[in-house]
Coordinates of C-alpha atoms and ligand atoms in Angstrom, one line a residue:
X1 CA 24.0 67.6 82.5
X2 CA 25.0 67.6 78.7
X3 CA 27.5 68.9 76.9
X4 CA 24.1 70.8 74.2
X5 CA 23.1 72.2 77.6
X6 CA 26.4 74.6 78.1
X7 CA 26.1 76.1 75.0
X8 CA 28.7 74.3 72.3
X9 CA 28.5 75.4 68.7
X10 CA 27.0 72.0 66.6
X11 CA 30.8 71.1 65.4
X12 CA 32.1 71.4 68.7
X13 CA 29.7 69.1 70.3
X14 CA 30.3 66.6 66.8
X15 CA 33.6 65.5 67.7
X16 CA 32.7 65.3 71.8
X17 CA 30.3 62.5 70.7
X18 CA 33.4 60.8 68.2
X19 CA 35.5 61.2 71.6
X20 CA 33.1 59.7 73.4
X21 CA 32.9 62.7 76.0
X22 CA 29.5 61.6 77.1
X23 CA 28.8 64.3 80.1
X24 CA 31.0 67.4 81.3
X25 CA 33.2 66.7 84.2
X26 CA 32.8 68.7 87.6
X27 CA 35.3 72.0 86.4
X28 CA 33.5 71.4 82.8
X29 CA 30.0 71.7 84.1
X30 CA 30.9 74.7 85.5
X31 CA 33.9 76.7 83.6
X32 CA 32.4 76.0 80.7
X33 CA 28.8 78.2 80.7
X34 CA 30.7 81.0 81.9
X35 CA 34.1 80.7 79.5
X36 CA 31.8 81.0 77.1
X37 CA 30.5 84.6 77.8
X38 CA 32.0 87.6 76.9
X39 CA 34.5 89.5 78.6
X40 CA 35.2 86.7 81.7
X41 CA 38.5 86.2 83.8
X42 CA 38.4 82.4 85.2
X43 CA 40.5 81.2 88.0
X44 CA 40.8 77.0 88.0
X45 CA 42.1 74.9 90.8
X46 CA 41.7 71.6 89.6
X47 CA 44.6 69.2 88.9
X48 CA 45.6 67.2 85.8
X49 CA 43.2 64.9 85.3
X50 CA 39.9 66.3 85.8
X51 CA 39.2 68.1 82.3
X52 CA 40.2 70.6 82.5
X53 CA 42.3 70.9 79.1
X54 CA 37.9 71.0 77.8
X55 CA 37.3 73.4 80.1
X56 CA 39.5 75.7 78.8
X57 CA 40.2 73.9 75.0
X58 CA 36.5 74.1 73.9
X59 CA 35.1 77.8 74.8
X60 CA 38.4 78.7 73.2
X61 CA 37.9 77.0 70.2
X62 CA 34.3 77.7 70.4
X63 CA 35.1 81.3 70.6
X64 CA 37.2 82.1 68.9
X65 CA 38.0 83.7 65.2
X66 CA 38.9 80.1 63.7
X67 CA 40.2 81.5 60.5
X68 CA 42.0 84.5 62.4
X69 CA 45.5 84.1 61.0
X70 CA 47.3 86.2 64.3
X71 CA 46.6 84.0 67.1
X72 CA 43.7 85.3 69.6
X73 CA 44.0 82.3 71.7
X74 CA 47.1 81.9 73.6
X75 CA 47.7 79.3 76.3
X76 CA 51.3 79.1 78.2
X77 CA 52.1 75.8 79.9
X78 CA 54.8 74.2 81.5
X79 CA 56.2 71.1 79.8
X80 CA 57.1 70.1 76.3
X81 CA 54.6 67.0 76.7
X82 CA 51.6 69.0 78.4
X83 CA 52.5 71.0 75.3
X84 CA 52.2 68.5 72.8
X85 CA 49.0 66.9 75.2
X86 CA 47.7 69.7 74.9
X87 CA 48.0 70.9 71.6
X88 CA 46.6 67.5 70.3
X89 CA 43.4 67.6 72.5
X90 CA 42.8 71.0 70.9
X91 CA 43.1 69.3 67.7
X92 CA 40.7 66.9 68.5
X93 CA 38.5 69.6 69.7
X94 CA 38.4 71.2 66.5
X95 CA 38.0 68.8 64.2
X96 CA 35.3 70.3 62.5
X97 CA 36.1 74.0 62.9
X98 CA 39.0 75.6 60.8
X99 CA 42.0 77.3 61.6
X100 CA 45.5 76.4 63.3
X101 CA 46.7 75.7 66.4
X102 CA 50.8 76.1 66.0
X103 CA 52.7 74.3 69.0
X104 CA 56.2 76.7 70.6
X105 CA 58.6 74.5 72.5
X106 CA 61.5 74.2 73.5
X107 CA 64.1 71.8 73.6
X108 CA 63.5 71.1 69.2
X109 CA 64.4 73.4 66.6
X110 CA 62.9 76.8 66.7
X111 CA 63.0 77.2 62.5
X112 CA 60.4 74.6 61.4
X113 CA 58.3 76.6 64.4
X114 CA 58.8 80.0 63.0
X115 CA 57.4 78.9 59.3
X116 CA 55.0 77.4 61.3
X117 CA 53.4 81.0 63.4
X118 CA 54.5 82.5 60.7
X119 CA 52.0 80.4 57.8
X120 CA 49.1 82.3 59.9
X121 CA 47.7 80.3 63.3
X122 CA 44.2 81.0 65.5
X123 CA 46.2 79.5 68.7
X124 CA 49.5 79.3 70.0
X125 CA 50.4 77.0 72.6
X126 CA 53.7 77.4 74.3
X127 CA 56.3 76.9 77.1
X128 CA 57.4 79.8 78.0
X129 CA 61.1 80.1 76.7
X130 CA 60.2 79.4 73.9
X131 CA 57.5 82.1 73.1
X132 CA 60.3 84.6 74.9
X133 CA 62.5 83.7 72.8
X134 CA 59.7 84.0 69.5
X135 CA 58.5 87.3 70.5
X136 CA 62.5 88.9 70.6
X137 CA 62.5 87.8 67.5
X138 CA 59.7 88.8 66.4
X139 CA 58.0 86.0 64.5
X140 CA 54.9 86.1 67.4
X141 CA 52.8 89.1 67.4
X142 CA 50.5 89.6 70.5
X143 CA 48.8 92.2 69.8
X144 CA 45.1 90.3 68.9
X145 CA 45.1 88.3 71.5
X146 CA 41.6 87.9 73.2
X147 CA 42.4 84.6 75.3
X148 CA 44.6 84.2 77.5
X149 CA 45.4 80.4 79.6
X150 CA 47.9 79.7 81.5
X151 CA 47.7 76.4 82.1
X152 CA 49.6 74.5 85.8
X153 CA 50.8 78.5 86.6
X154 CA 52.4 76.3 90.1
X155 CA 53.9 74.8 87.7
X156 CA 55.4 77.3 85.9
X157 CA 56.5 79.2 88.9
X158 CA 57.8 76.7 90.6
X159 CA 59.9 75.8 86.5
X160 CA 61.2 80.1 87.7
X161 CA 59.1 81.2 84.7
X162 CA 57.9 84.4 86.3
X163 CA 60.3 87.1 84.1
X164 CA 58.8 84.4 81.2
X165 CA 55.3 85.3 82.2
X166 CA 55.0 88.4 83.3
X167 CA 57.1 89.7 79.8
X168 CA 54.5 88.1 77.4
X169 CA 51.4 89.1 79.6
X170 CA 52.6 92.3 79.1
X171 CA 52.8 91.6 75.8
X172 CA 48.9 91.0 75.6
X173 CA 46.8 93.7 74.8
X174 CA 45.1 94.9 78.0
X175 CA 41.6 94.0 77.3
X176 CA 42.3 90.3 76.5
X177 CA 40.3 87.4 79.1
X178 CA 42.5 85.6 80.9
X179 CA 41.8 81.8 82.7
X180 CA 44.3 80.5 85.3
X181 CA 44.1 77.1 86.2
X182 CA 46.5 75.7 89.1
X183 CA 46.2 73.1 90.9
X184 CA 47.5 74.5 94.4
X185 CA 47.4 78.6 95.5
X186 CA 50.9 79.5 96.0
X187 CA 50.7 83.5 96.6
X188 CA 52.8 83.8 93.7
X189 CA 50.1 82.3 91.3
X190 CA 47.5 84.8 93.6
X191 CA 49.4 88.2 92.5
X192 CA 49.4 86.7 89.3
X193 CA 46.0 86.5 89.5
X194 CA 45.5 89.8 91.0
X195 CA 47.7 91.2 88.5
X196 CA 46.1 89.9 85.7
X197 CA 42.8 89.7 86.1
X198 CA 39.6 91.8 86.9
X199 CA 37.4 90.6 89.5
X200 CA 38.0 86.1 88.6
X201 CA 34.8 83.9 89.0
X202 CA 37.1 81.1 91.2
X203 CA 36.8 77.8 90.6
X204 CA 37.8 75.5 92.8
X205 CA 37.4 71.6 92.6
X206 CA 37.3 70.2 95.5
X207 CA 39.6 72.3 98.3
X208 CA 42.7 74.6 97.4
X209 CA 45.4 72.1 96.9
X210 CA 43.5 69.4 97.6
X211 CA 43.5 67.0 96.6
X212 CA 42.1 64.3 94.0
X213 CA 39.5 62.1 96.3
X214 CA 39.8 58.9 93.9
X215 CA 43.0 58.5 95.6
X216 CA 43.9 56.3 98.6
X217 CA 46.9 57.6 100.3
X218 CA 48.7 55.4 102.4
X219 CA 52.1 55.5 104.2
X220 CA 54.6 52.7 105.0
X221 CA 57.2 53.4 107.0
X222 CA 60.4 51.3 106.8
X223 CA 64.3 51.8 108.1
X224 CA 65.9 53.7 105.3
X225 CA 68.4 50.9 104.5
X226 CA 64.6 48.5 103.6
X227 CA 63.5 51.1 100.9
X228 CA 64.1 49.2 98.0
X229 CA 63.3 46.1 99.3
X230 CA 60.5 47.6 100.8
X231 CA 60.0 49.6 96.8
X232 CA 59.7 46.0 95.1
X233 CA 57.8 44.3 97.7
X234 CA 54.8 46.7 97.1
X235 CA 55.5 46.3 93.3
X236 CA 55.3 42.0 93.9
X237 CA 52.0 43.0 95.8
X238 CA 50.7 44.4 92.7
X239 CA 51.9 42.3 89.8
X240 CA 49.4 43.9 87.8
X241 CA 50.7 47.9 88.6
X242 CA 51.0 50.7 85.9
X243 CA 53.0 52.7 88.3
X244 CA 55.4 55.7 88.7
X245 CA 57.8 55.4 91.3
X246 CA 59.4 59.3 92.1
X247 CA 62.5 60.1 93.7
X248 CA 63.9 63.3 94.7
X249 CA 67.8 62.9 92.8
X250 CA 68.4 61.9 89.0
X251 CA 71.3 59.9 90.6
X252 CA 68.7 58.0 92.4
X253 CA 65.7 57.7 90.2
X254 CA 68.8 56.2 88.0
X255 CA 69.6 54.4 90.0
X256 CA 66.4 52.7 91.7
X257 CA 65.2 52.3 87.8
X258 CA 68.3 50.2 86.9
X259 CA 68.5 47.8 90.0
X260 CA 64.9 47.6 89.0
X261 CA 65.7 46.5 85.8
X262 CA 68.9 44.1 86.7
X263 CA 66.5 42.9 89.3
X264 CA 63.8 41.6 86.6
X265 CA 61.7 44.8 86.4
X266 CA 59.7 46.5 83.5
X267 CA 61.1 49.5 84.7
X268 CA 63.2 52.8 83.0
X269 CA 64.5 56.3 84.5
X270 CA 63.2 60.0 83.5
X271 CA 65.4 63.0 84.3
X272 CA 67.0 65.4 83.3
X273 CA 70.3 64.1 82.3
X274 CA 68.6 61.9 79.8
X275 CA 68.7 63.3 76.1
X276 CA 65.1 65.1 74.9
X277 CA 65.4 61.6 72.0
X278 CA 65.5 59.3 75.3
X279 CA 62.8 61.3 77.3
X280 CA 60.4 60.7 74.5
X281 CA 61.1 57.3 73.9
X282 CA 60.9 56.3 77.7
X283 CA 57.7 58.6 77.8
X284 CA 56.2 56.3 74.6
X285 CA 56.8 53.1 75.7
X286 CA 54.7 54.1 79.1
X287 CA 52.6 55.7 77.5
X288 CA 52.0 52.5 75.2
X289 CA 52.0 50.3 77.8
X290 CA 55.0 48.2 76.9
X291 CA 56.7 49.4 80.1
X292 CA 55.2 49.0 83.1
X293 CA 57.3 51.2 86.1
X294 CA 58.6 54.1 85.4
X295 CA 61.0 55.4 87.9
X296 CA 61.2 59.4 87.9
X297 CA 62.3 62.9 88.7
X298 CA 59.6 65.4 89.8
X299 CA 60.7 68.1 87.0
X300 CA 60.8 65.6 84.2
X301 CA 57.9 64.0 85.4
X302 CA 56.2 67.3 84.9
X303 CA 53.2 67.2 82.5
X304 CA 52.7 63.4 81.5
X305 CA 49.6 63.2 81.5
X306 CA 48.9 59.5 81.5
X307 CA 45.5 57.8 82.3
X308 CA 45.1 54.4 84.0
X309 CA 48.3 54.6 85.8
X310 CA 46.8 52.4 89.1
X311 CA 50.3 53.2 92.1
X312 CA 52.2 56.8 92.5
X313 CA 55.2 55.0 94.4
X314 CA 57.0 57.9 96.6
X315 CA 60.1 57.0 97.2
X316 CA 61.4 59.8 99.3
X317 CA 59.2 62.7 100.1
X318 CA 59.3 65.4 98.6
X319 CA 60.5 68.6 100.3
X320 CA 57.8 70.2 98.8
X321 CA 54.0 69.5 99.5
X322 CA 52.8 70.6 96.6
X323 CA 54.9 68.3 95.0
X324 CA 52.8 65.5 96.5
X325 CA 49.7 66.9 95.3
X326 CA 50.8 66.9 91.7
X327 CA 52.9 63.3 92.1
X328 CA 49.3 61.8 93.8
X329 CA 47.4 63.5 90.4
X330 CA 49.0 61.0 88.2
X331 CA 47.0 58.4 89.7
X332 CA 43.2 58.3 89.6
X333 CA 42.7 60.5 86.7
X334 CA 39.1 60.5 84.3
X335 CA 37.6 59.7 87.3
X336 CA 39.5 56.5 87.9
X337 CA 40.2 55.1 91.6
X338 CA 44.5 55.0 92.4
X339 CA 47.1 54.8 95.0
X340 CA 50.1 56.5 96.4
X341 CA 51.4 55.1 98.5
X342 CA 54.7 56.4 100.1
X343 CA 57.5 55.4 102.0
X344 CA 58.8 57.8 105.1
X345 CA 61.0 56.4 107.6
X346 CA 60.9 56.2 111.5
X347 CA 61.2 59.7 111.5
X348 CA 59.2 61.3 108.7
X349 CA 55.6 60.7 110.7
X350 CA 55.3 64.6 111.0
X351 CA 55.7 65.3 107.0
X352 CA 52.9 62.3 106.8
X353 CA 50.9 65.3 108.7
X354 CA 51.9 67.9 107.5
X355 CA 50.3 66.7 103.7
X356 CA 47.4 65.4 105.4
X357 CA 46.8 68.6 106.9
X358 CA 47.1 70.9 104.3
X359 CA 46.0 68.9 101.1
X360 CA 43.1 68.0 103.7
X361 CA 42.9 63.7 102.8
X362 CA 43.8 61.3 105.2
X363 CA 47.1 58.7 105.1
X364 CA 46.5 54.9 106.0
X365 CA 49.7 53.4 107.1
X366 CA 49.9 49.8 105.4
X367 CA 52.0 47.3 106.1
X368 CA 55.0 46.5 103.9
X369 CA 53.5 42.9 102.5
X370 CA 55.3 40.5 104.0
X371 CA 56.5 36.7 101.8
X372 CA 54.3 34.5 103.0
X373 CA 51.4 37.7 100.9
X374 CA 53.7 38.0 98.3
X375 CA 53.6 34.7 97.6
X376 CA 50.3 33.1 97.5
X377 CA 49.0 36.7 95.3
X378 CA 52.2 35.7 92.6
X379 CA 50.7 32.6 92.8
X380 CA 47.5 33.5 91.8
X381 CA 48.9 35.5 88.5
X382 CA 51.2 32.5 87.6
X383 CA 47.8 30.7 87.5
X384 CA 46.1 33.1 85.8
X385 CA 48.3 33.5 83.3
X386 CA 48.6 29.7 82.6
X387 CA 44.8 29.4 82.8
X388 CA 44.5 32.9 80.4
X389 CA 47.2 31.0 78.6
X390 CA 46.8 31.0 74.1
X391 CA 47.5 27.5 73.1
X392 CA 48.7 27.2 69.5
X393 CA 47.2 23.8 68.7
X394 CA 48.9 23.5 66.1
X395 CA 52.1 24.3 66.4
X396 CA 51.9 22.4 69.6
X397 CA 50.7 19.2 68.1
X398 CA 54.0 17.6 66.2
X399 CA 55.3 17.3 70.0
X400 CA 51.9 16.2 71.9
X401 CA 52.9 12.5 72.2
X402 CA 56.5 13.0 73.4
X403 CA 55.1 15.9 75.4
X404 CA 52.7 13.1 77.0
X405 CA 54.7 10.2 77.2
X406 CA 57.4 12.0 79.1
X407 CA 54.7 12.2 81.8
X408 CA 53.0 9.1 81.3
X409 CA 53.8 8.0 84.9
X410 CA 53.2 11.3 87.0
X411 CA 49.9 11.8 87.7
X412 CA 48.4 15.2 86.9
X413 CA 48.9 16.2 90.2
X414 CA 52.4 15.8 89.8
X415 CA 52.7 18.0 86.1
X416 CA 50.6 20.7 87.6
X417 CA 53.7 20.3 91.4
X418 CA 56.3 20.7 89.3
X419 CA 55.8 22.5 86.7
X420 CA 54.3 25.0 89.4
X421 CA 57.7 24.6 91.6
X422 CA 59.4 24.8 88.1
X423 CA 58.2 28.7 88.0
X424 CA 57.8 29.2 91.8
X425 CA 60.8 28.0 93.9
X426 CA 62.4 30.8 92.7
X427 CA 59.8 33.5 94.1
X428 CA 59.8 30.9 97.2
X429 CA 63.4 31.5 97.6
X430 CA 64.1 34.6 97.4
X431 CA 61.5 35.5 99.9
X432 CA 62.0 33.0 102.4
X433 CA 65.0 34.8 104.2
X434 CA 63.4 37.7 104.0
X435 CA 61.9 39.2 107.4
X436 CA 59.4 41.5 107.5
X437 CA 60.4 45.8 106.7
X438 CA 58.1 47.1 108.8
X439 CA 59.9 49.4 111.1
X440 CA 57.7 48.2 113.8
X441 CA 58.1 45.0 113.3
X442 CA 59.0 42.8 116.2
X443 CA 62.9 42.1 117.1
X444 CA 62.6 38.8 115.8
X445 CA 61.7 39.5 112.5
X446 CA 64.0 42.7 112.3
X447 CA 66.7 40.0 113.8
X448 CA 66.7 37.6 110.8
X449 CA 66.1 40.1 108.4
X450 CA 68.6 41.9 109.9
X451 CA 71.0 38.6 109.4
X452 CA 70.1 38.8 105.5
X453 CA 71.0 42.7 105.2
X454 CA 73.1 44.5 108.1
X455 CA 76.4 44.6 109.4
X456 CA 76.9 43.6 113.3
X457 CA 78.2 46.2 115.1
X458 CA 80.1 46.8 118.4
X459 CA 84.0 45.0 118.2
X460 CA 86.4 47.8 118.1
X461 CA 88.9 46.4 118.2
X462 CA 90.7 44.5 116.4
X463 CA 89.1 46.8 114.0
X464 CA 90.4 49.6 110.9
X465 CA 89.2 52.6 110.2
X466 CA 88.3 54.0 107.3
X467 CA 87.4 56.9 105.1
X468 CA 85.2 57.1 102.7
X469 CA 84.9 59.9 100.3
X470 CA 81.0 60.2 100.4
X471 CA 78.4 61.0 102.5
X472 CA 74.8 62.2 102.3
X473 CA 74.3 64.0 99.2
X474 CA 76.1 61.2 97.9
X475 CA 72.4 59.2 98.9
X476 CA 75.0 57.2 101.3
X477 CA 73.9 55.1 104.0
X478 CA 74.8 52.3 106.1
X479 CA 73.2 49.6 104.0
X480 CA 74.8 51.2 101.0
X481 CA 77.9 51.6 102.4
X482 CA 78.1 47.7 103.2
X483 CA 76.8 46.6 100.2
X484 CA 79.8 48.0 98.6
X485 CA 82.4 47.0 100.6
X486 CA 80.8 43.5 100.2
X487 CA 80.2 43.7 97.2
X488 CA 83.7 45.1 95.8
X489 CA 85.6 42.6 98.0
X490 CA 83.3 39.6 98.3
X491 CA 83.7 40.3 102.3
X492 CA 80.6 39.2 104.3
X493 CA 79.0 42.5 106.1
X494 CA 80.4 40.1 109.7
X495 CA 82.8 42.2 109.1
X496 CA 82.0 45.4 109.1
X497 CA 82.3 47.5 112.2
X498 CA 80.9 50.9 112.6
X499 CA 79.7 53.2 109.9
X500 CA 79.2 56.7 110.9
X501 CA 77.6 58.1 108.0
X502 CA 78.1 61.9 107.7
X503 CA 77.4 65.1 104.9
X504 CA 80.1 64.8 102.5
X505 CA 82.0 62.1 103.4
X506 CA 82.1 58.6 106.1
X507 CA 83.9 56.1 108.2
X508 CA 83.2 52.0 108.6
X509 CA 85.6 49.8 110.1
X510 CA 86.3 46.6 108.8
X511 CA 88.6 43.6 110.7
X512 CA 92.0 44.3 110.2
X513 CA 93.2 40.9 108.3
X514 CA 91.2 42.8 105.5
X515 CA 93.1 46.1 105.6
X516 CA 95.0 45.9 102.0
X517 CA 92.1 43.6 100.1
X518 CA 89.4 46.7 101.0
X519 CA 91.8 49.7 99.8
X520 CA 92.6 47.4 97.1
X521 CA 89.3 46.7 96.0
X522 CA 86.9 49.3 97.6
X523 CA 89.5 52.0 96.2
X524 CA 87.2 53.1 92.9
X525 CA 84.5 52.0 92.9
X526 CA 81.5 53.2 91.4
X527 CA 78.7 54.6 94.0
X528 CA 75.5 55.9 92.3
X529 CA 77.6 57.3 89.3
X530 CA 80.4 58.2 92.2
X531 CA 84.5 56.6 92.2
X532 CA 84.7 55.9 95.2
X533 CA 87.6 56.9 97.1
X534 CA 88.5 55.0 100.6
X535 CA 92.2 55.1 102.4
X536 CA 93.2 54.1 106.5
X537 CA 92.2 57.1 109.2
X538 CA 94.8 58.1 110.8
X539 CA 95.2 58.5 114.1
X540 CA 92.5 61.9 115.2
X541 CA 91.3 61.7 112.3
X542 CA 87.4 61.5 111.4
X543 CA 86.0 65.3 112.8
X544 CA 85.8 68.2 110.8
X545 CA 83.3 67.7 107.7
X546 CA 85.1 70.9 106.1
X547 CA 88.1 69.8 106.1
X548 CA 87.5 65.5 105.0
X549 CA 85.6 67.9 102.4
X550 CA 87.8 69.8 100.9
X551 CA 90.4 67.3 100.5
X552 CA 87.7 64.5 98.3
X553 CA 85.8 67.0 96.9
X554 CA 84.3 66.0 93.9
X555 CA 85.6 66.9 90.4
X556 CA 83.7 66.6 87.5
X557 CA 85.2 63.5 85.5
X558 CA 84.0 61.8 88.7
X559 CA 80.3 61.6 87.1
X560 CA 79.0 59.6 84.6
X561 CA 77.4 60.7 81.4
X562 CA 73.6 60.8 80.8
X563 CA 72.1 57.3 81.1
X564 CA 75.3 55.5 81.8
X565 CA 74.7 52.8 84.2
X566 CA 77.2 50.5 85.6
X567 CA 80.3 52.5 84.2
X568 CA 79.9 52.4 80.6
X569 CA 78.2 49.3 80.1
X570 CA 74.3 49.5 78.8
X571 CA 71.7 49.8 81.3
X572 CA 70.7 47.4 82.7
X573 CA 67.1 47.9 81.2
X574 CA 68.2 46.7 78.0
X575 CA 69.2 43.4 79.2
X576 CA 65.7 41.2 78.7
X577 CA 65.3 38.2 80.6
X578 CA 68.2 38.5 81.2
X579 CA 68.6 39.5 85.1
X580 CA 70.4 37.6 87.7
X581 CA 67.7 35.5 88.9
X582 CA 69.5 34.3 92.6
X583 CA 68.6 38.2 93.0
X584 CA 65.5 38.7 91.6
X585 CA 64.0 36.1 93.1
X586 CA 63.9 35.0 88.9
X587 CA 60.4 37.0 87.5
X588 CA 60.8 37.9 83.7
X589 CA 57.9 41.1 84.6
X590 CA 56.8 41.6 81.2
X591 CA 56.1 37.5 80.8
X592 CA 54.9 37.0 84.0
X593 CA 55.7 33.4 85.2
X594 CA 56.3 32.1 81.7
X595 CA 53.2 33.9 79.9
X596 CA 54.1 35.0 76.6
X597 CA 52.6 38.5 77.2
X598 CA 53.3 41.9 75.1
X599 CA 52.1 44.1 77.8
X600 CA 50.7 43.3 81.3
Ligands
LIG1 P1 42.8 66.6 81.9 O1 42.4 67.0 83.1 O2 42.2 67.5 80.8 O3 44.5 66.2 81.3 O4 42.3 65.1 81.1 C1 41.8 64.0 81.7 C2 41.2 63.3 80.6 O5 40.0 63.0 81.2 C3 41.8 63.5 79.0 O6 42.0 62.0 79.1 C4 40.9 63.9 78.5 O7 40.4 63.1 77.3 C5 39.5 62.5 79.9 N1 38.5 63.9 79.7 C6 38.5 65.0 79.6 N2 37.1 65.1 79.9 C7 36.3 64.2 79.6 C8 34.6 63.9 79.8 N3 34.3 64.5 79.6 N4 34.5 62.3 79.7 C9 35.6 61.2 79.4 N5 37.0 62.3 79.6 C10 36.7 63.3 79.4

């Protein structure tokens, strides 16, 4: 089917041709002819990436009086980013039509938006909170609205906009058309459909709550403490990744991004503690592919509309299955394919089964690539980069004589070997002691990995037991506890003994001789934005969570401010190429193995 056959106006078709849209997507094919008709309500179950903005945007601009001064079209969506994206798309679609499309959204000066609305506008694209504000100020009048579009309705309800949406819809004429788009159909969305719509046509691209078929879902079973290393391997194994890593909390997001940046990856965080200006900057860098990896919370990444994302990595599974639909839907957009990779611990298999049932997808079990596989891939990347490196003949010409003389005694093969080794040794060194990270790995592999990363447990005699004020809910796990103590004191992990992580505090044992050192150096140490406080347990201590918890409840001063990683130091990701080569294996992710490339 072609766009001409759908019945759109000439002016609209002209802009589509310019945009290079050749044929309608499935949701457009089903929605547009119906929405061009009169008096219809519509429910479209479709994810972002299916072309849903054009599915409602084209019939909307086609149908309304574009010269109207009071809004005839009202689009409500969950986030500022989506609001701006829709406005931009609509402006492009209506290039050959008159009319004003006004975006109103929170987090920015309301006065300019008031001026724009007052100038007269045929369509308002709004986030719910700001729109309610403008209605209350009597700036926005919705009495002439003919079409209301609720985009990403499930997200808006997730974000707590239920009352705002009800209030807004009550301001609109009773005979309006309501078009609702949602990736999933929870009860609350169904309630909106029942309350405000009459006999809507329901079009579902795929099943309800179903994910895009172009996404490959793969899960990896790893030990809790190996999560971060596993992510690094997945990235190393996919050197051209343009990826989004989802974490559950702001803290975890900041920490993972900071560690990745420190380890030489081109990664930055996106979460609610960043200022709007910082978020805009990060998004822009990601959108323009200057940034290769964005580490985000679910909320911050809502409305992120970027094509070509190759991988979504779920650092943790989201609590809510519907969030998994949203996360994975960030890849495989506009007909492309993509992978959604999930790291689970050994107890989370049941959650994968639940997602499979609800989303009707099948997960493959993946294996975290082993060091040899990664080295092979990276070596190939190094060779490809070398071959495709542009030689600036005139710049290098003056040095050629000297260069050739220096290598005169080496064969071509020796020269190649040395150049490759100069870049590759660091990588091999990093991986040579690394074991298998798959949870079901053989005992030998695990022990190899354990020697490198894990404390020996057992000996209790001759050990002192310490109380630590942080626990599971602060992101602490046994591996993190070992890192804190070893990093702060320089002790080897074998000096530590039993570790018990409770919800809000923990215990750790260490050889008696290190007690003073641990008390001196670990106390006040920073962990993921929290100050560690440590003390020797008194005899008989070590039971009731409540009691300890009260004593050590963290005051407001213990958290670092937004965007401040590493105790007021510059965020690690602002360093370019200055990462710790020993730790990271020495790649400059932006440049690959020495090849100069702005984008990867
Ligand atoms: P959406 O689901 O509206 O976020 O659209 C996803 C992406 O697909 C956007 O970048 C659109 O510009 C693009 N797109 C939408 N419809 C078409 C089409 N018919 N042909 C090609 N690209 C499209």
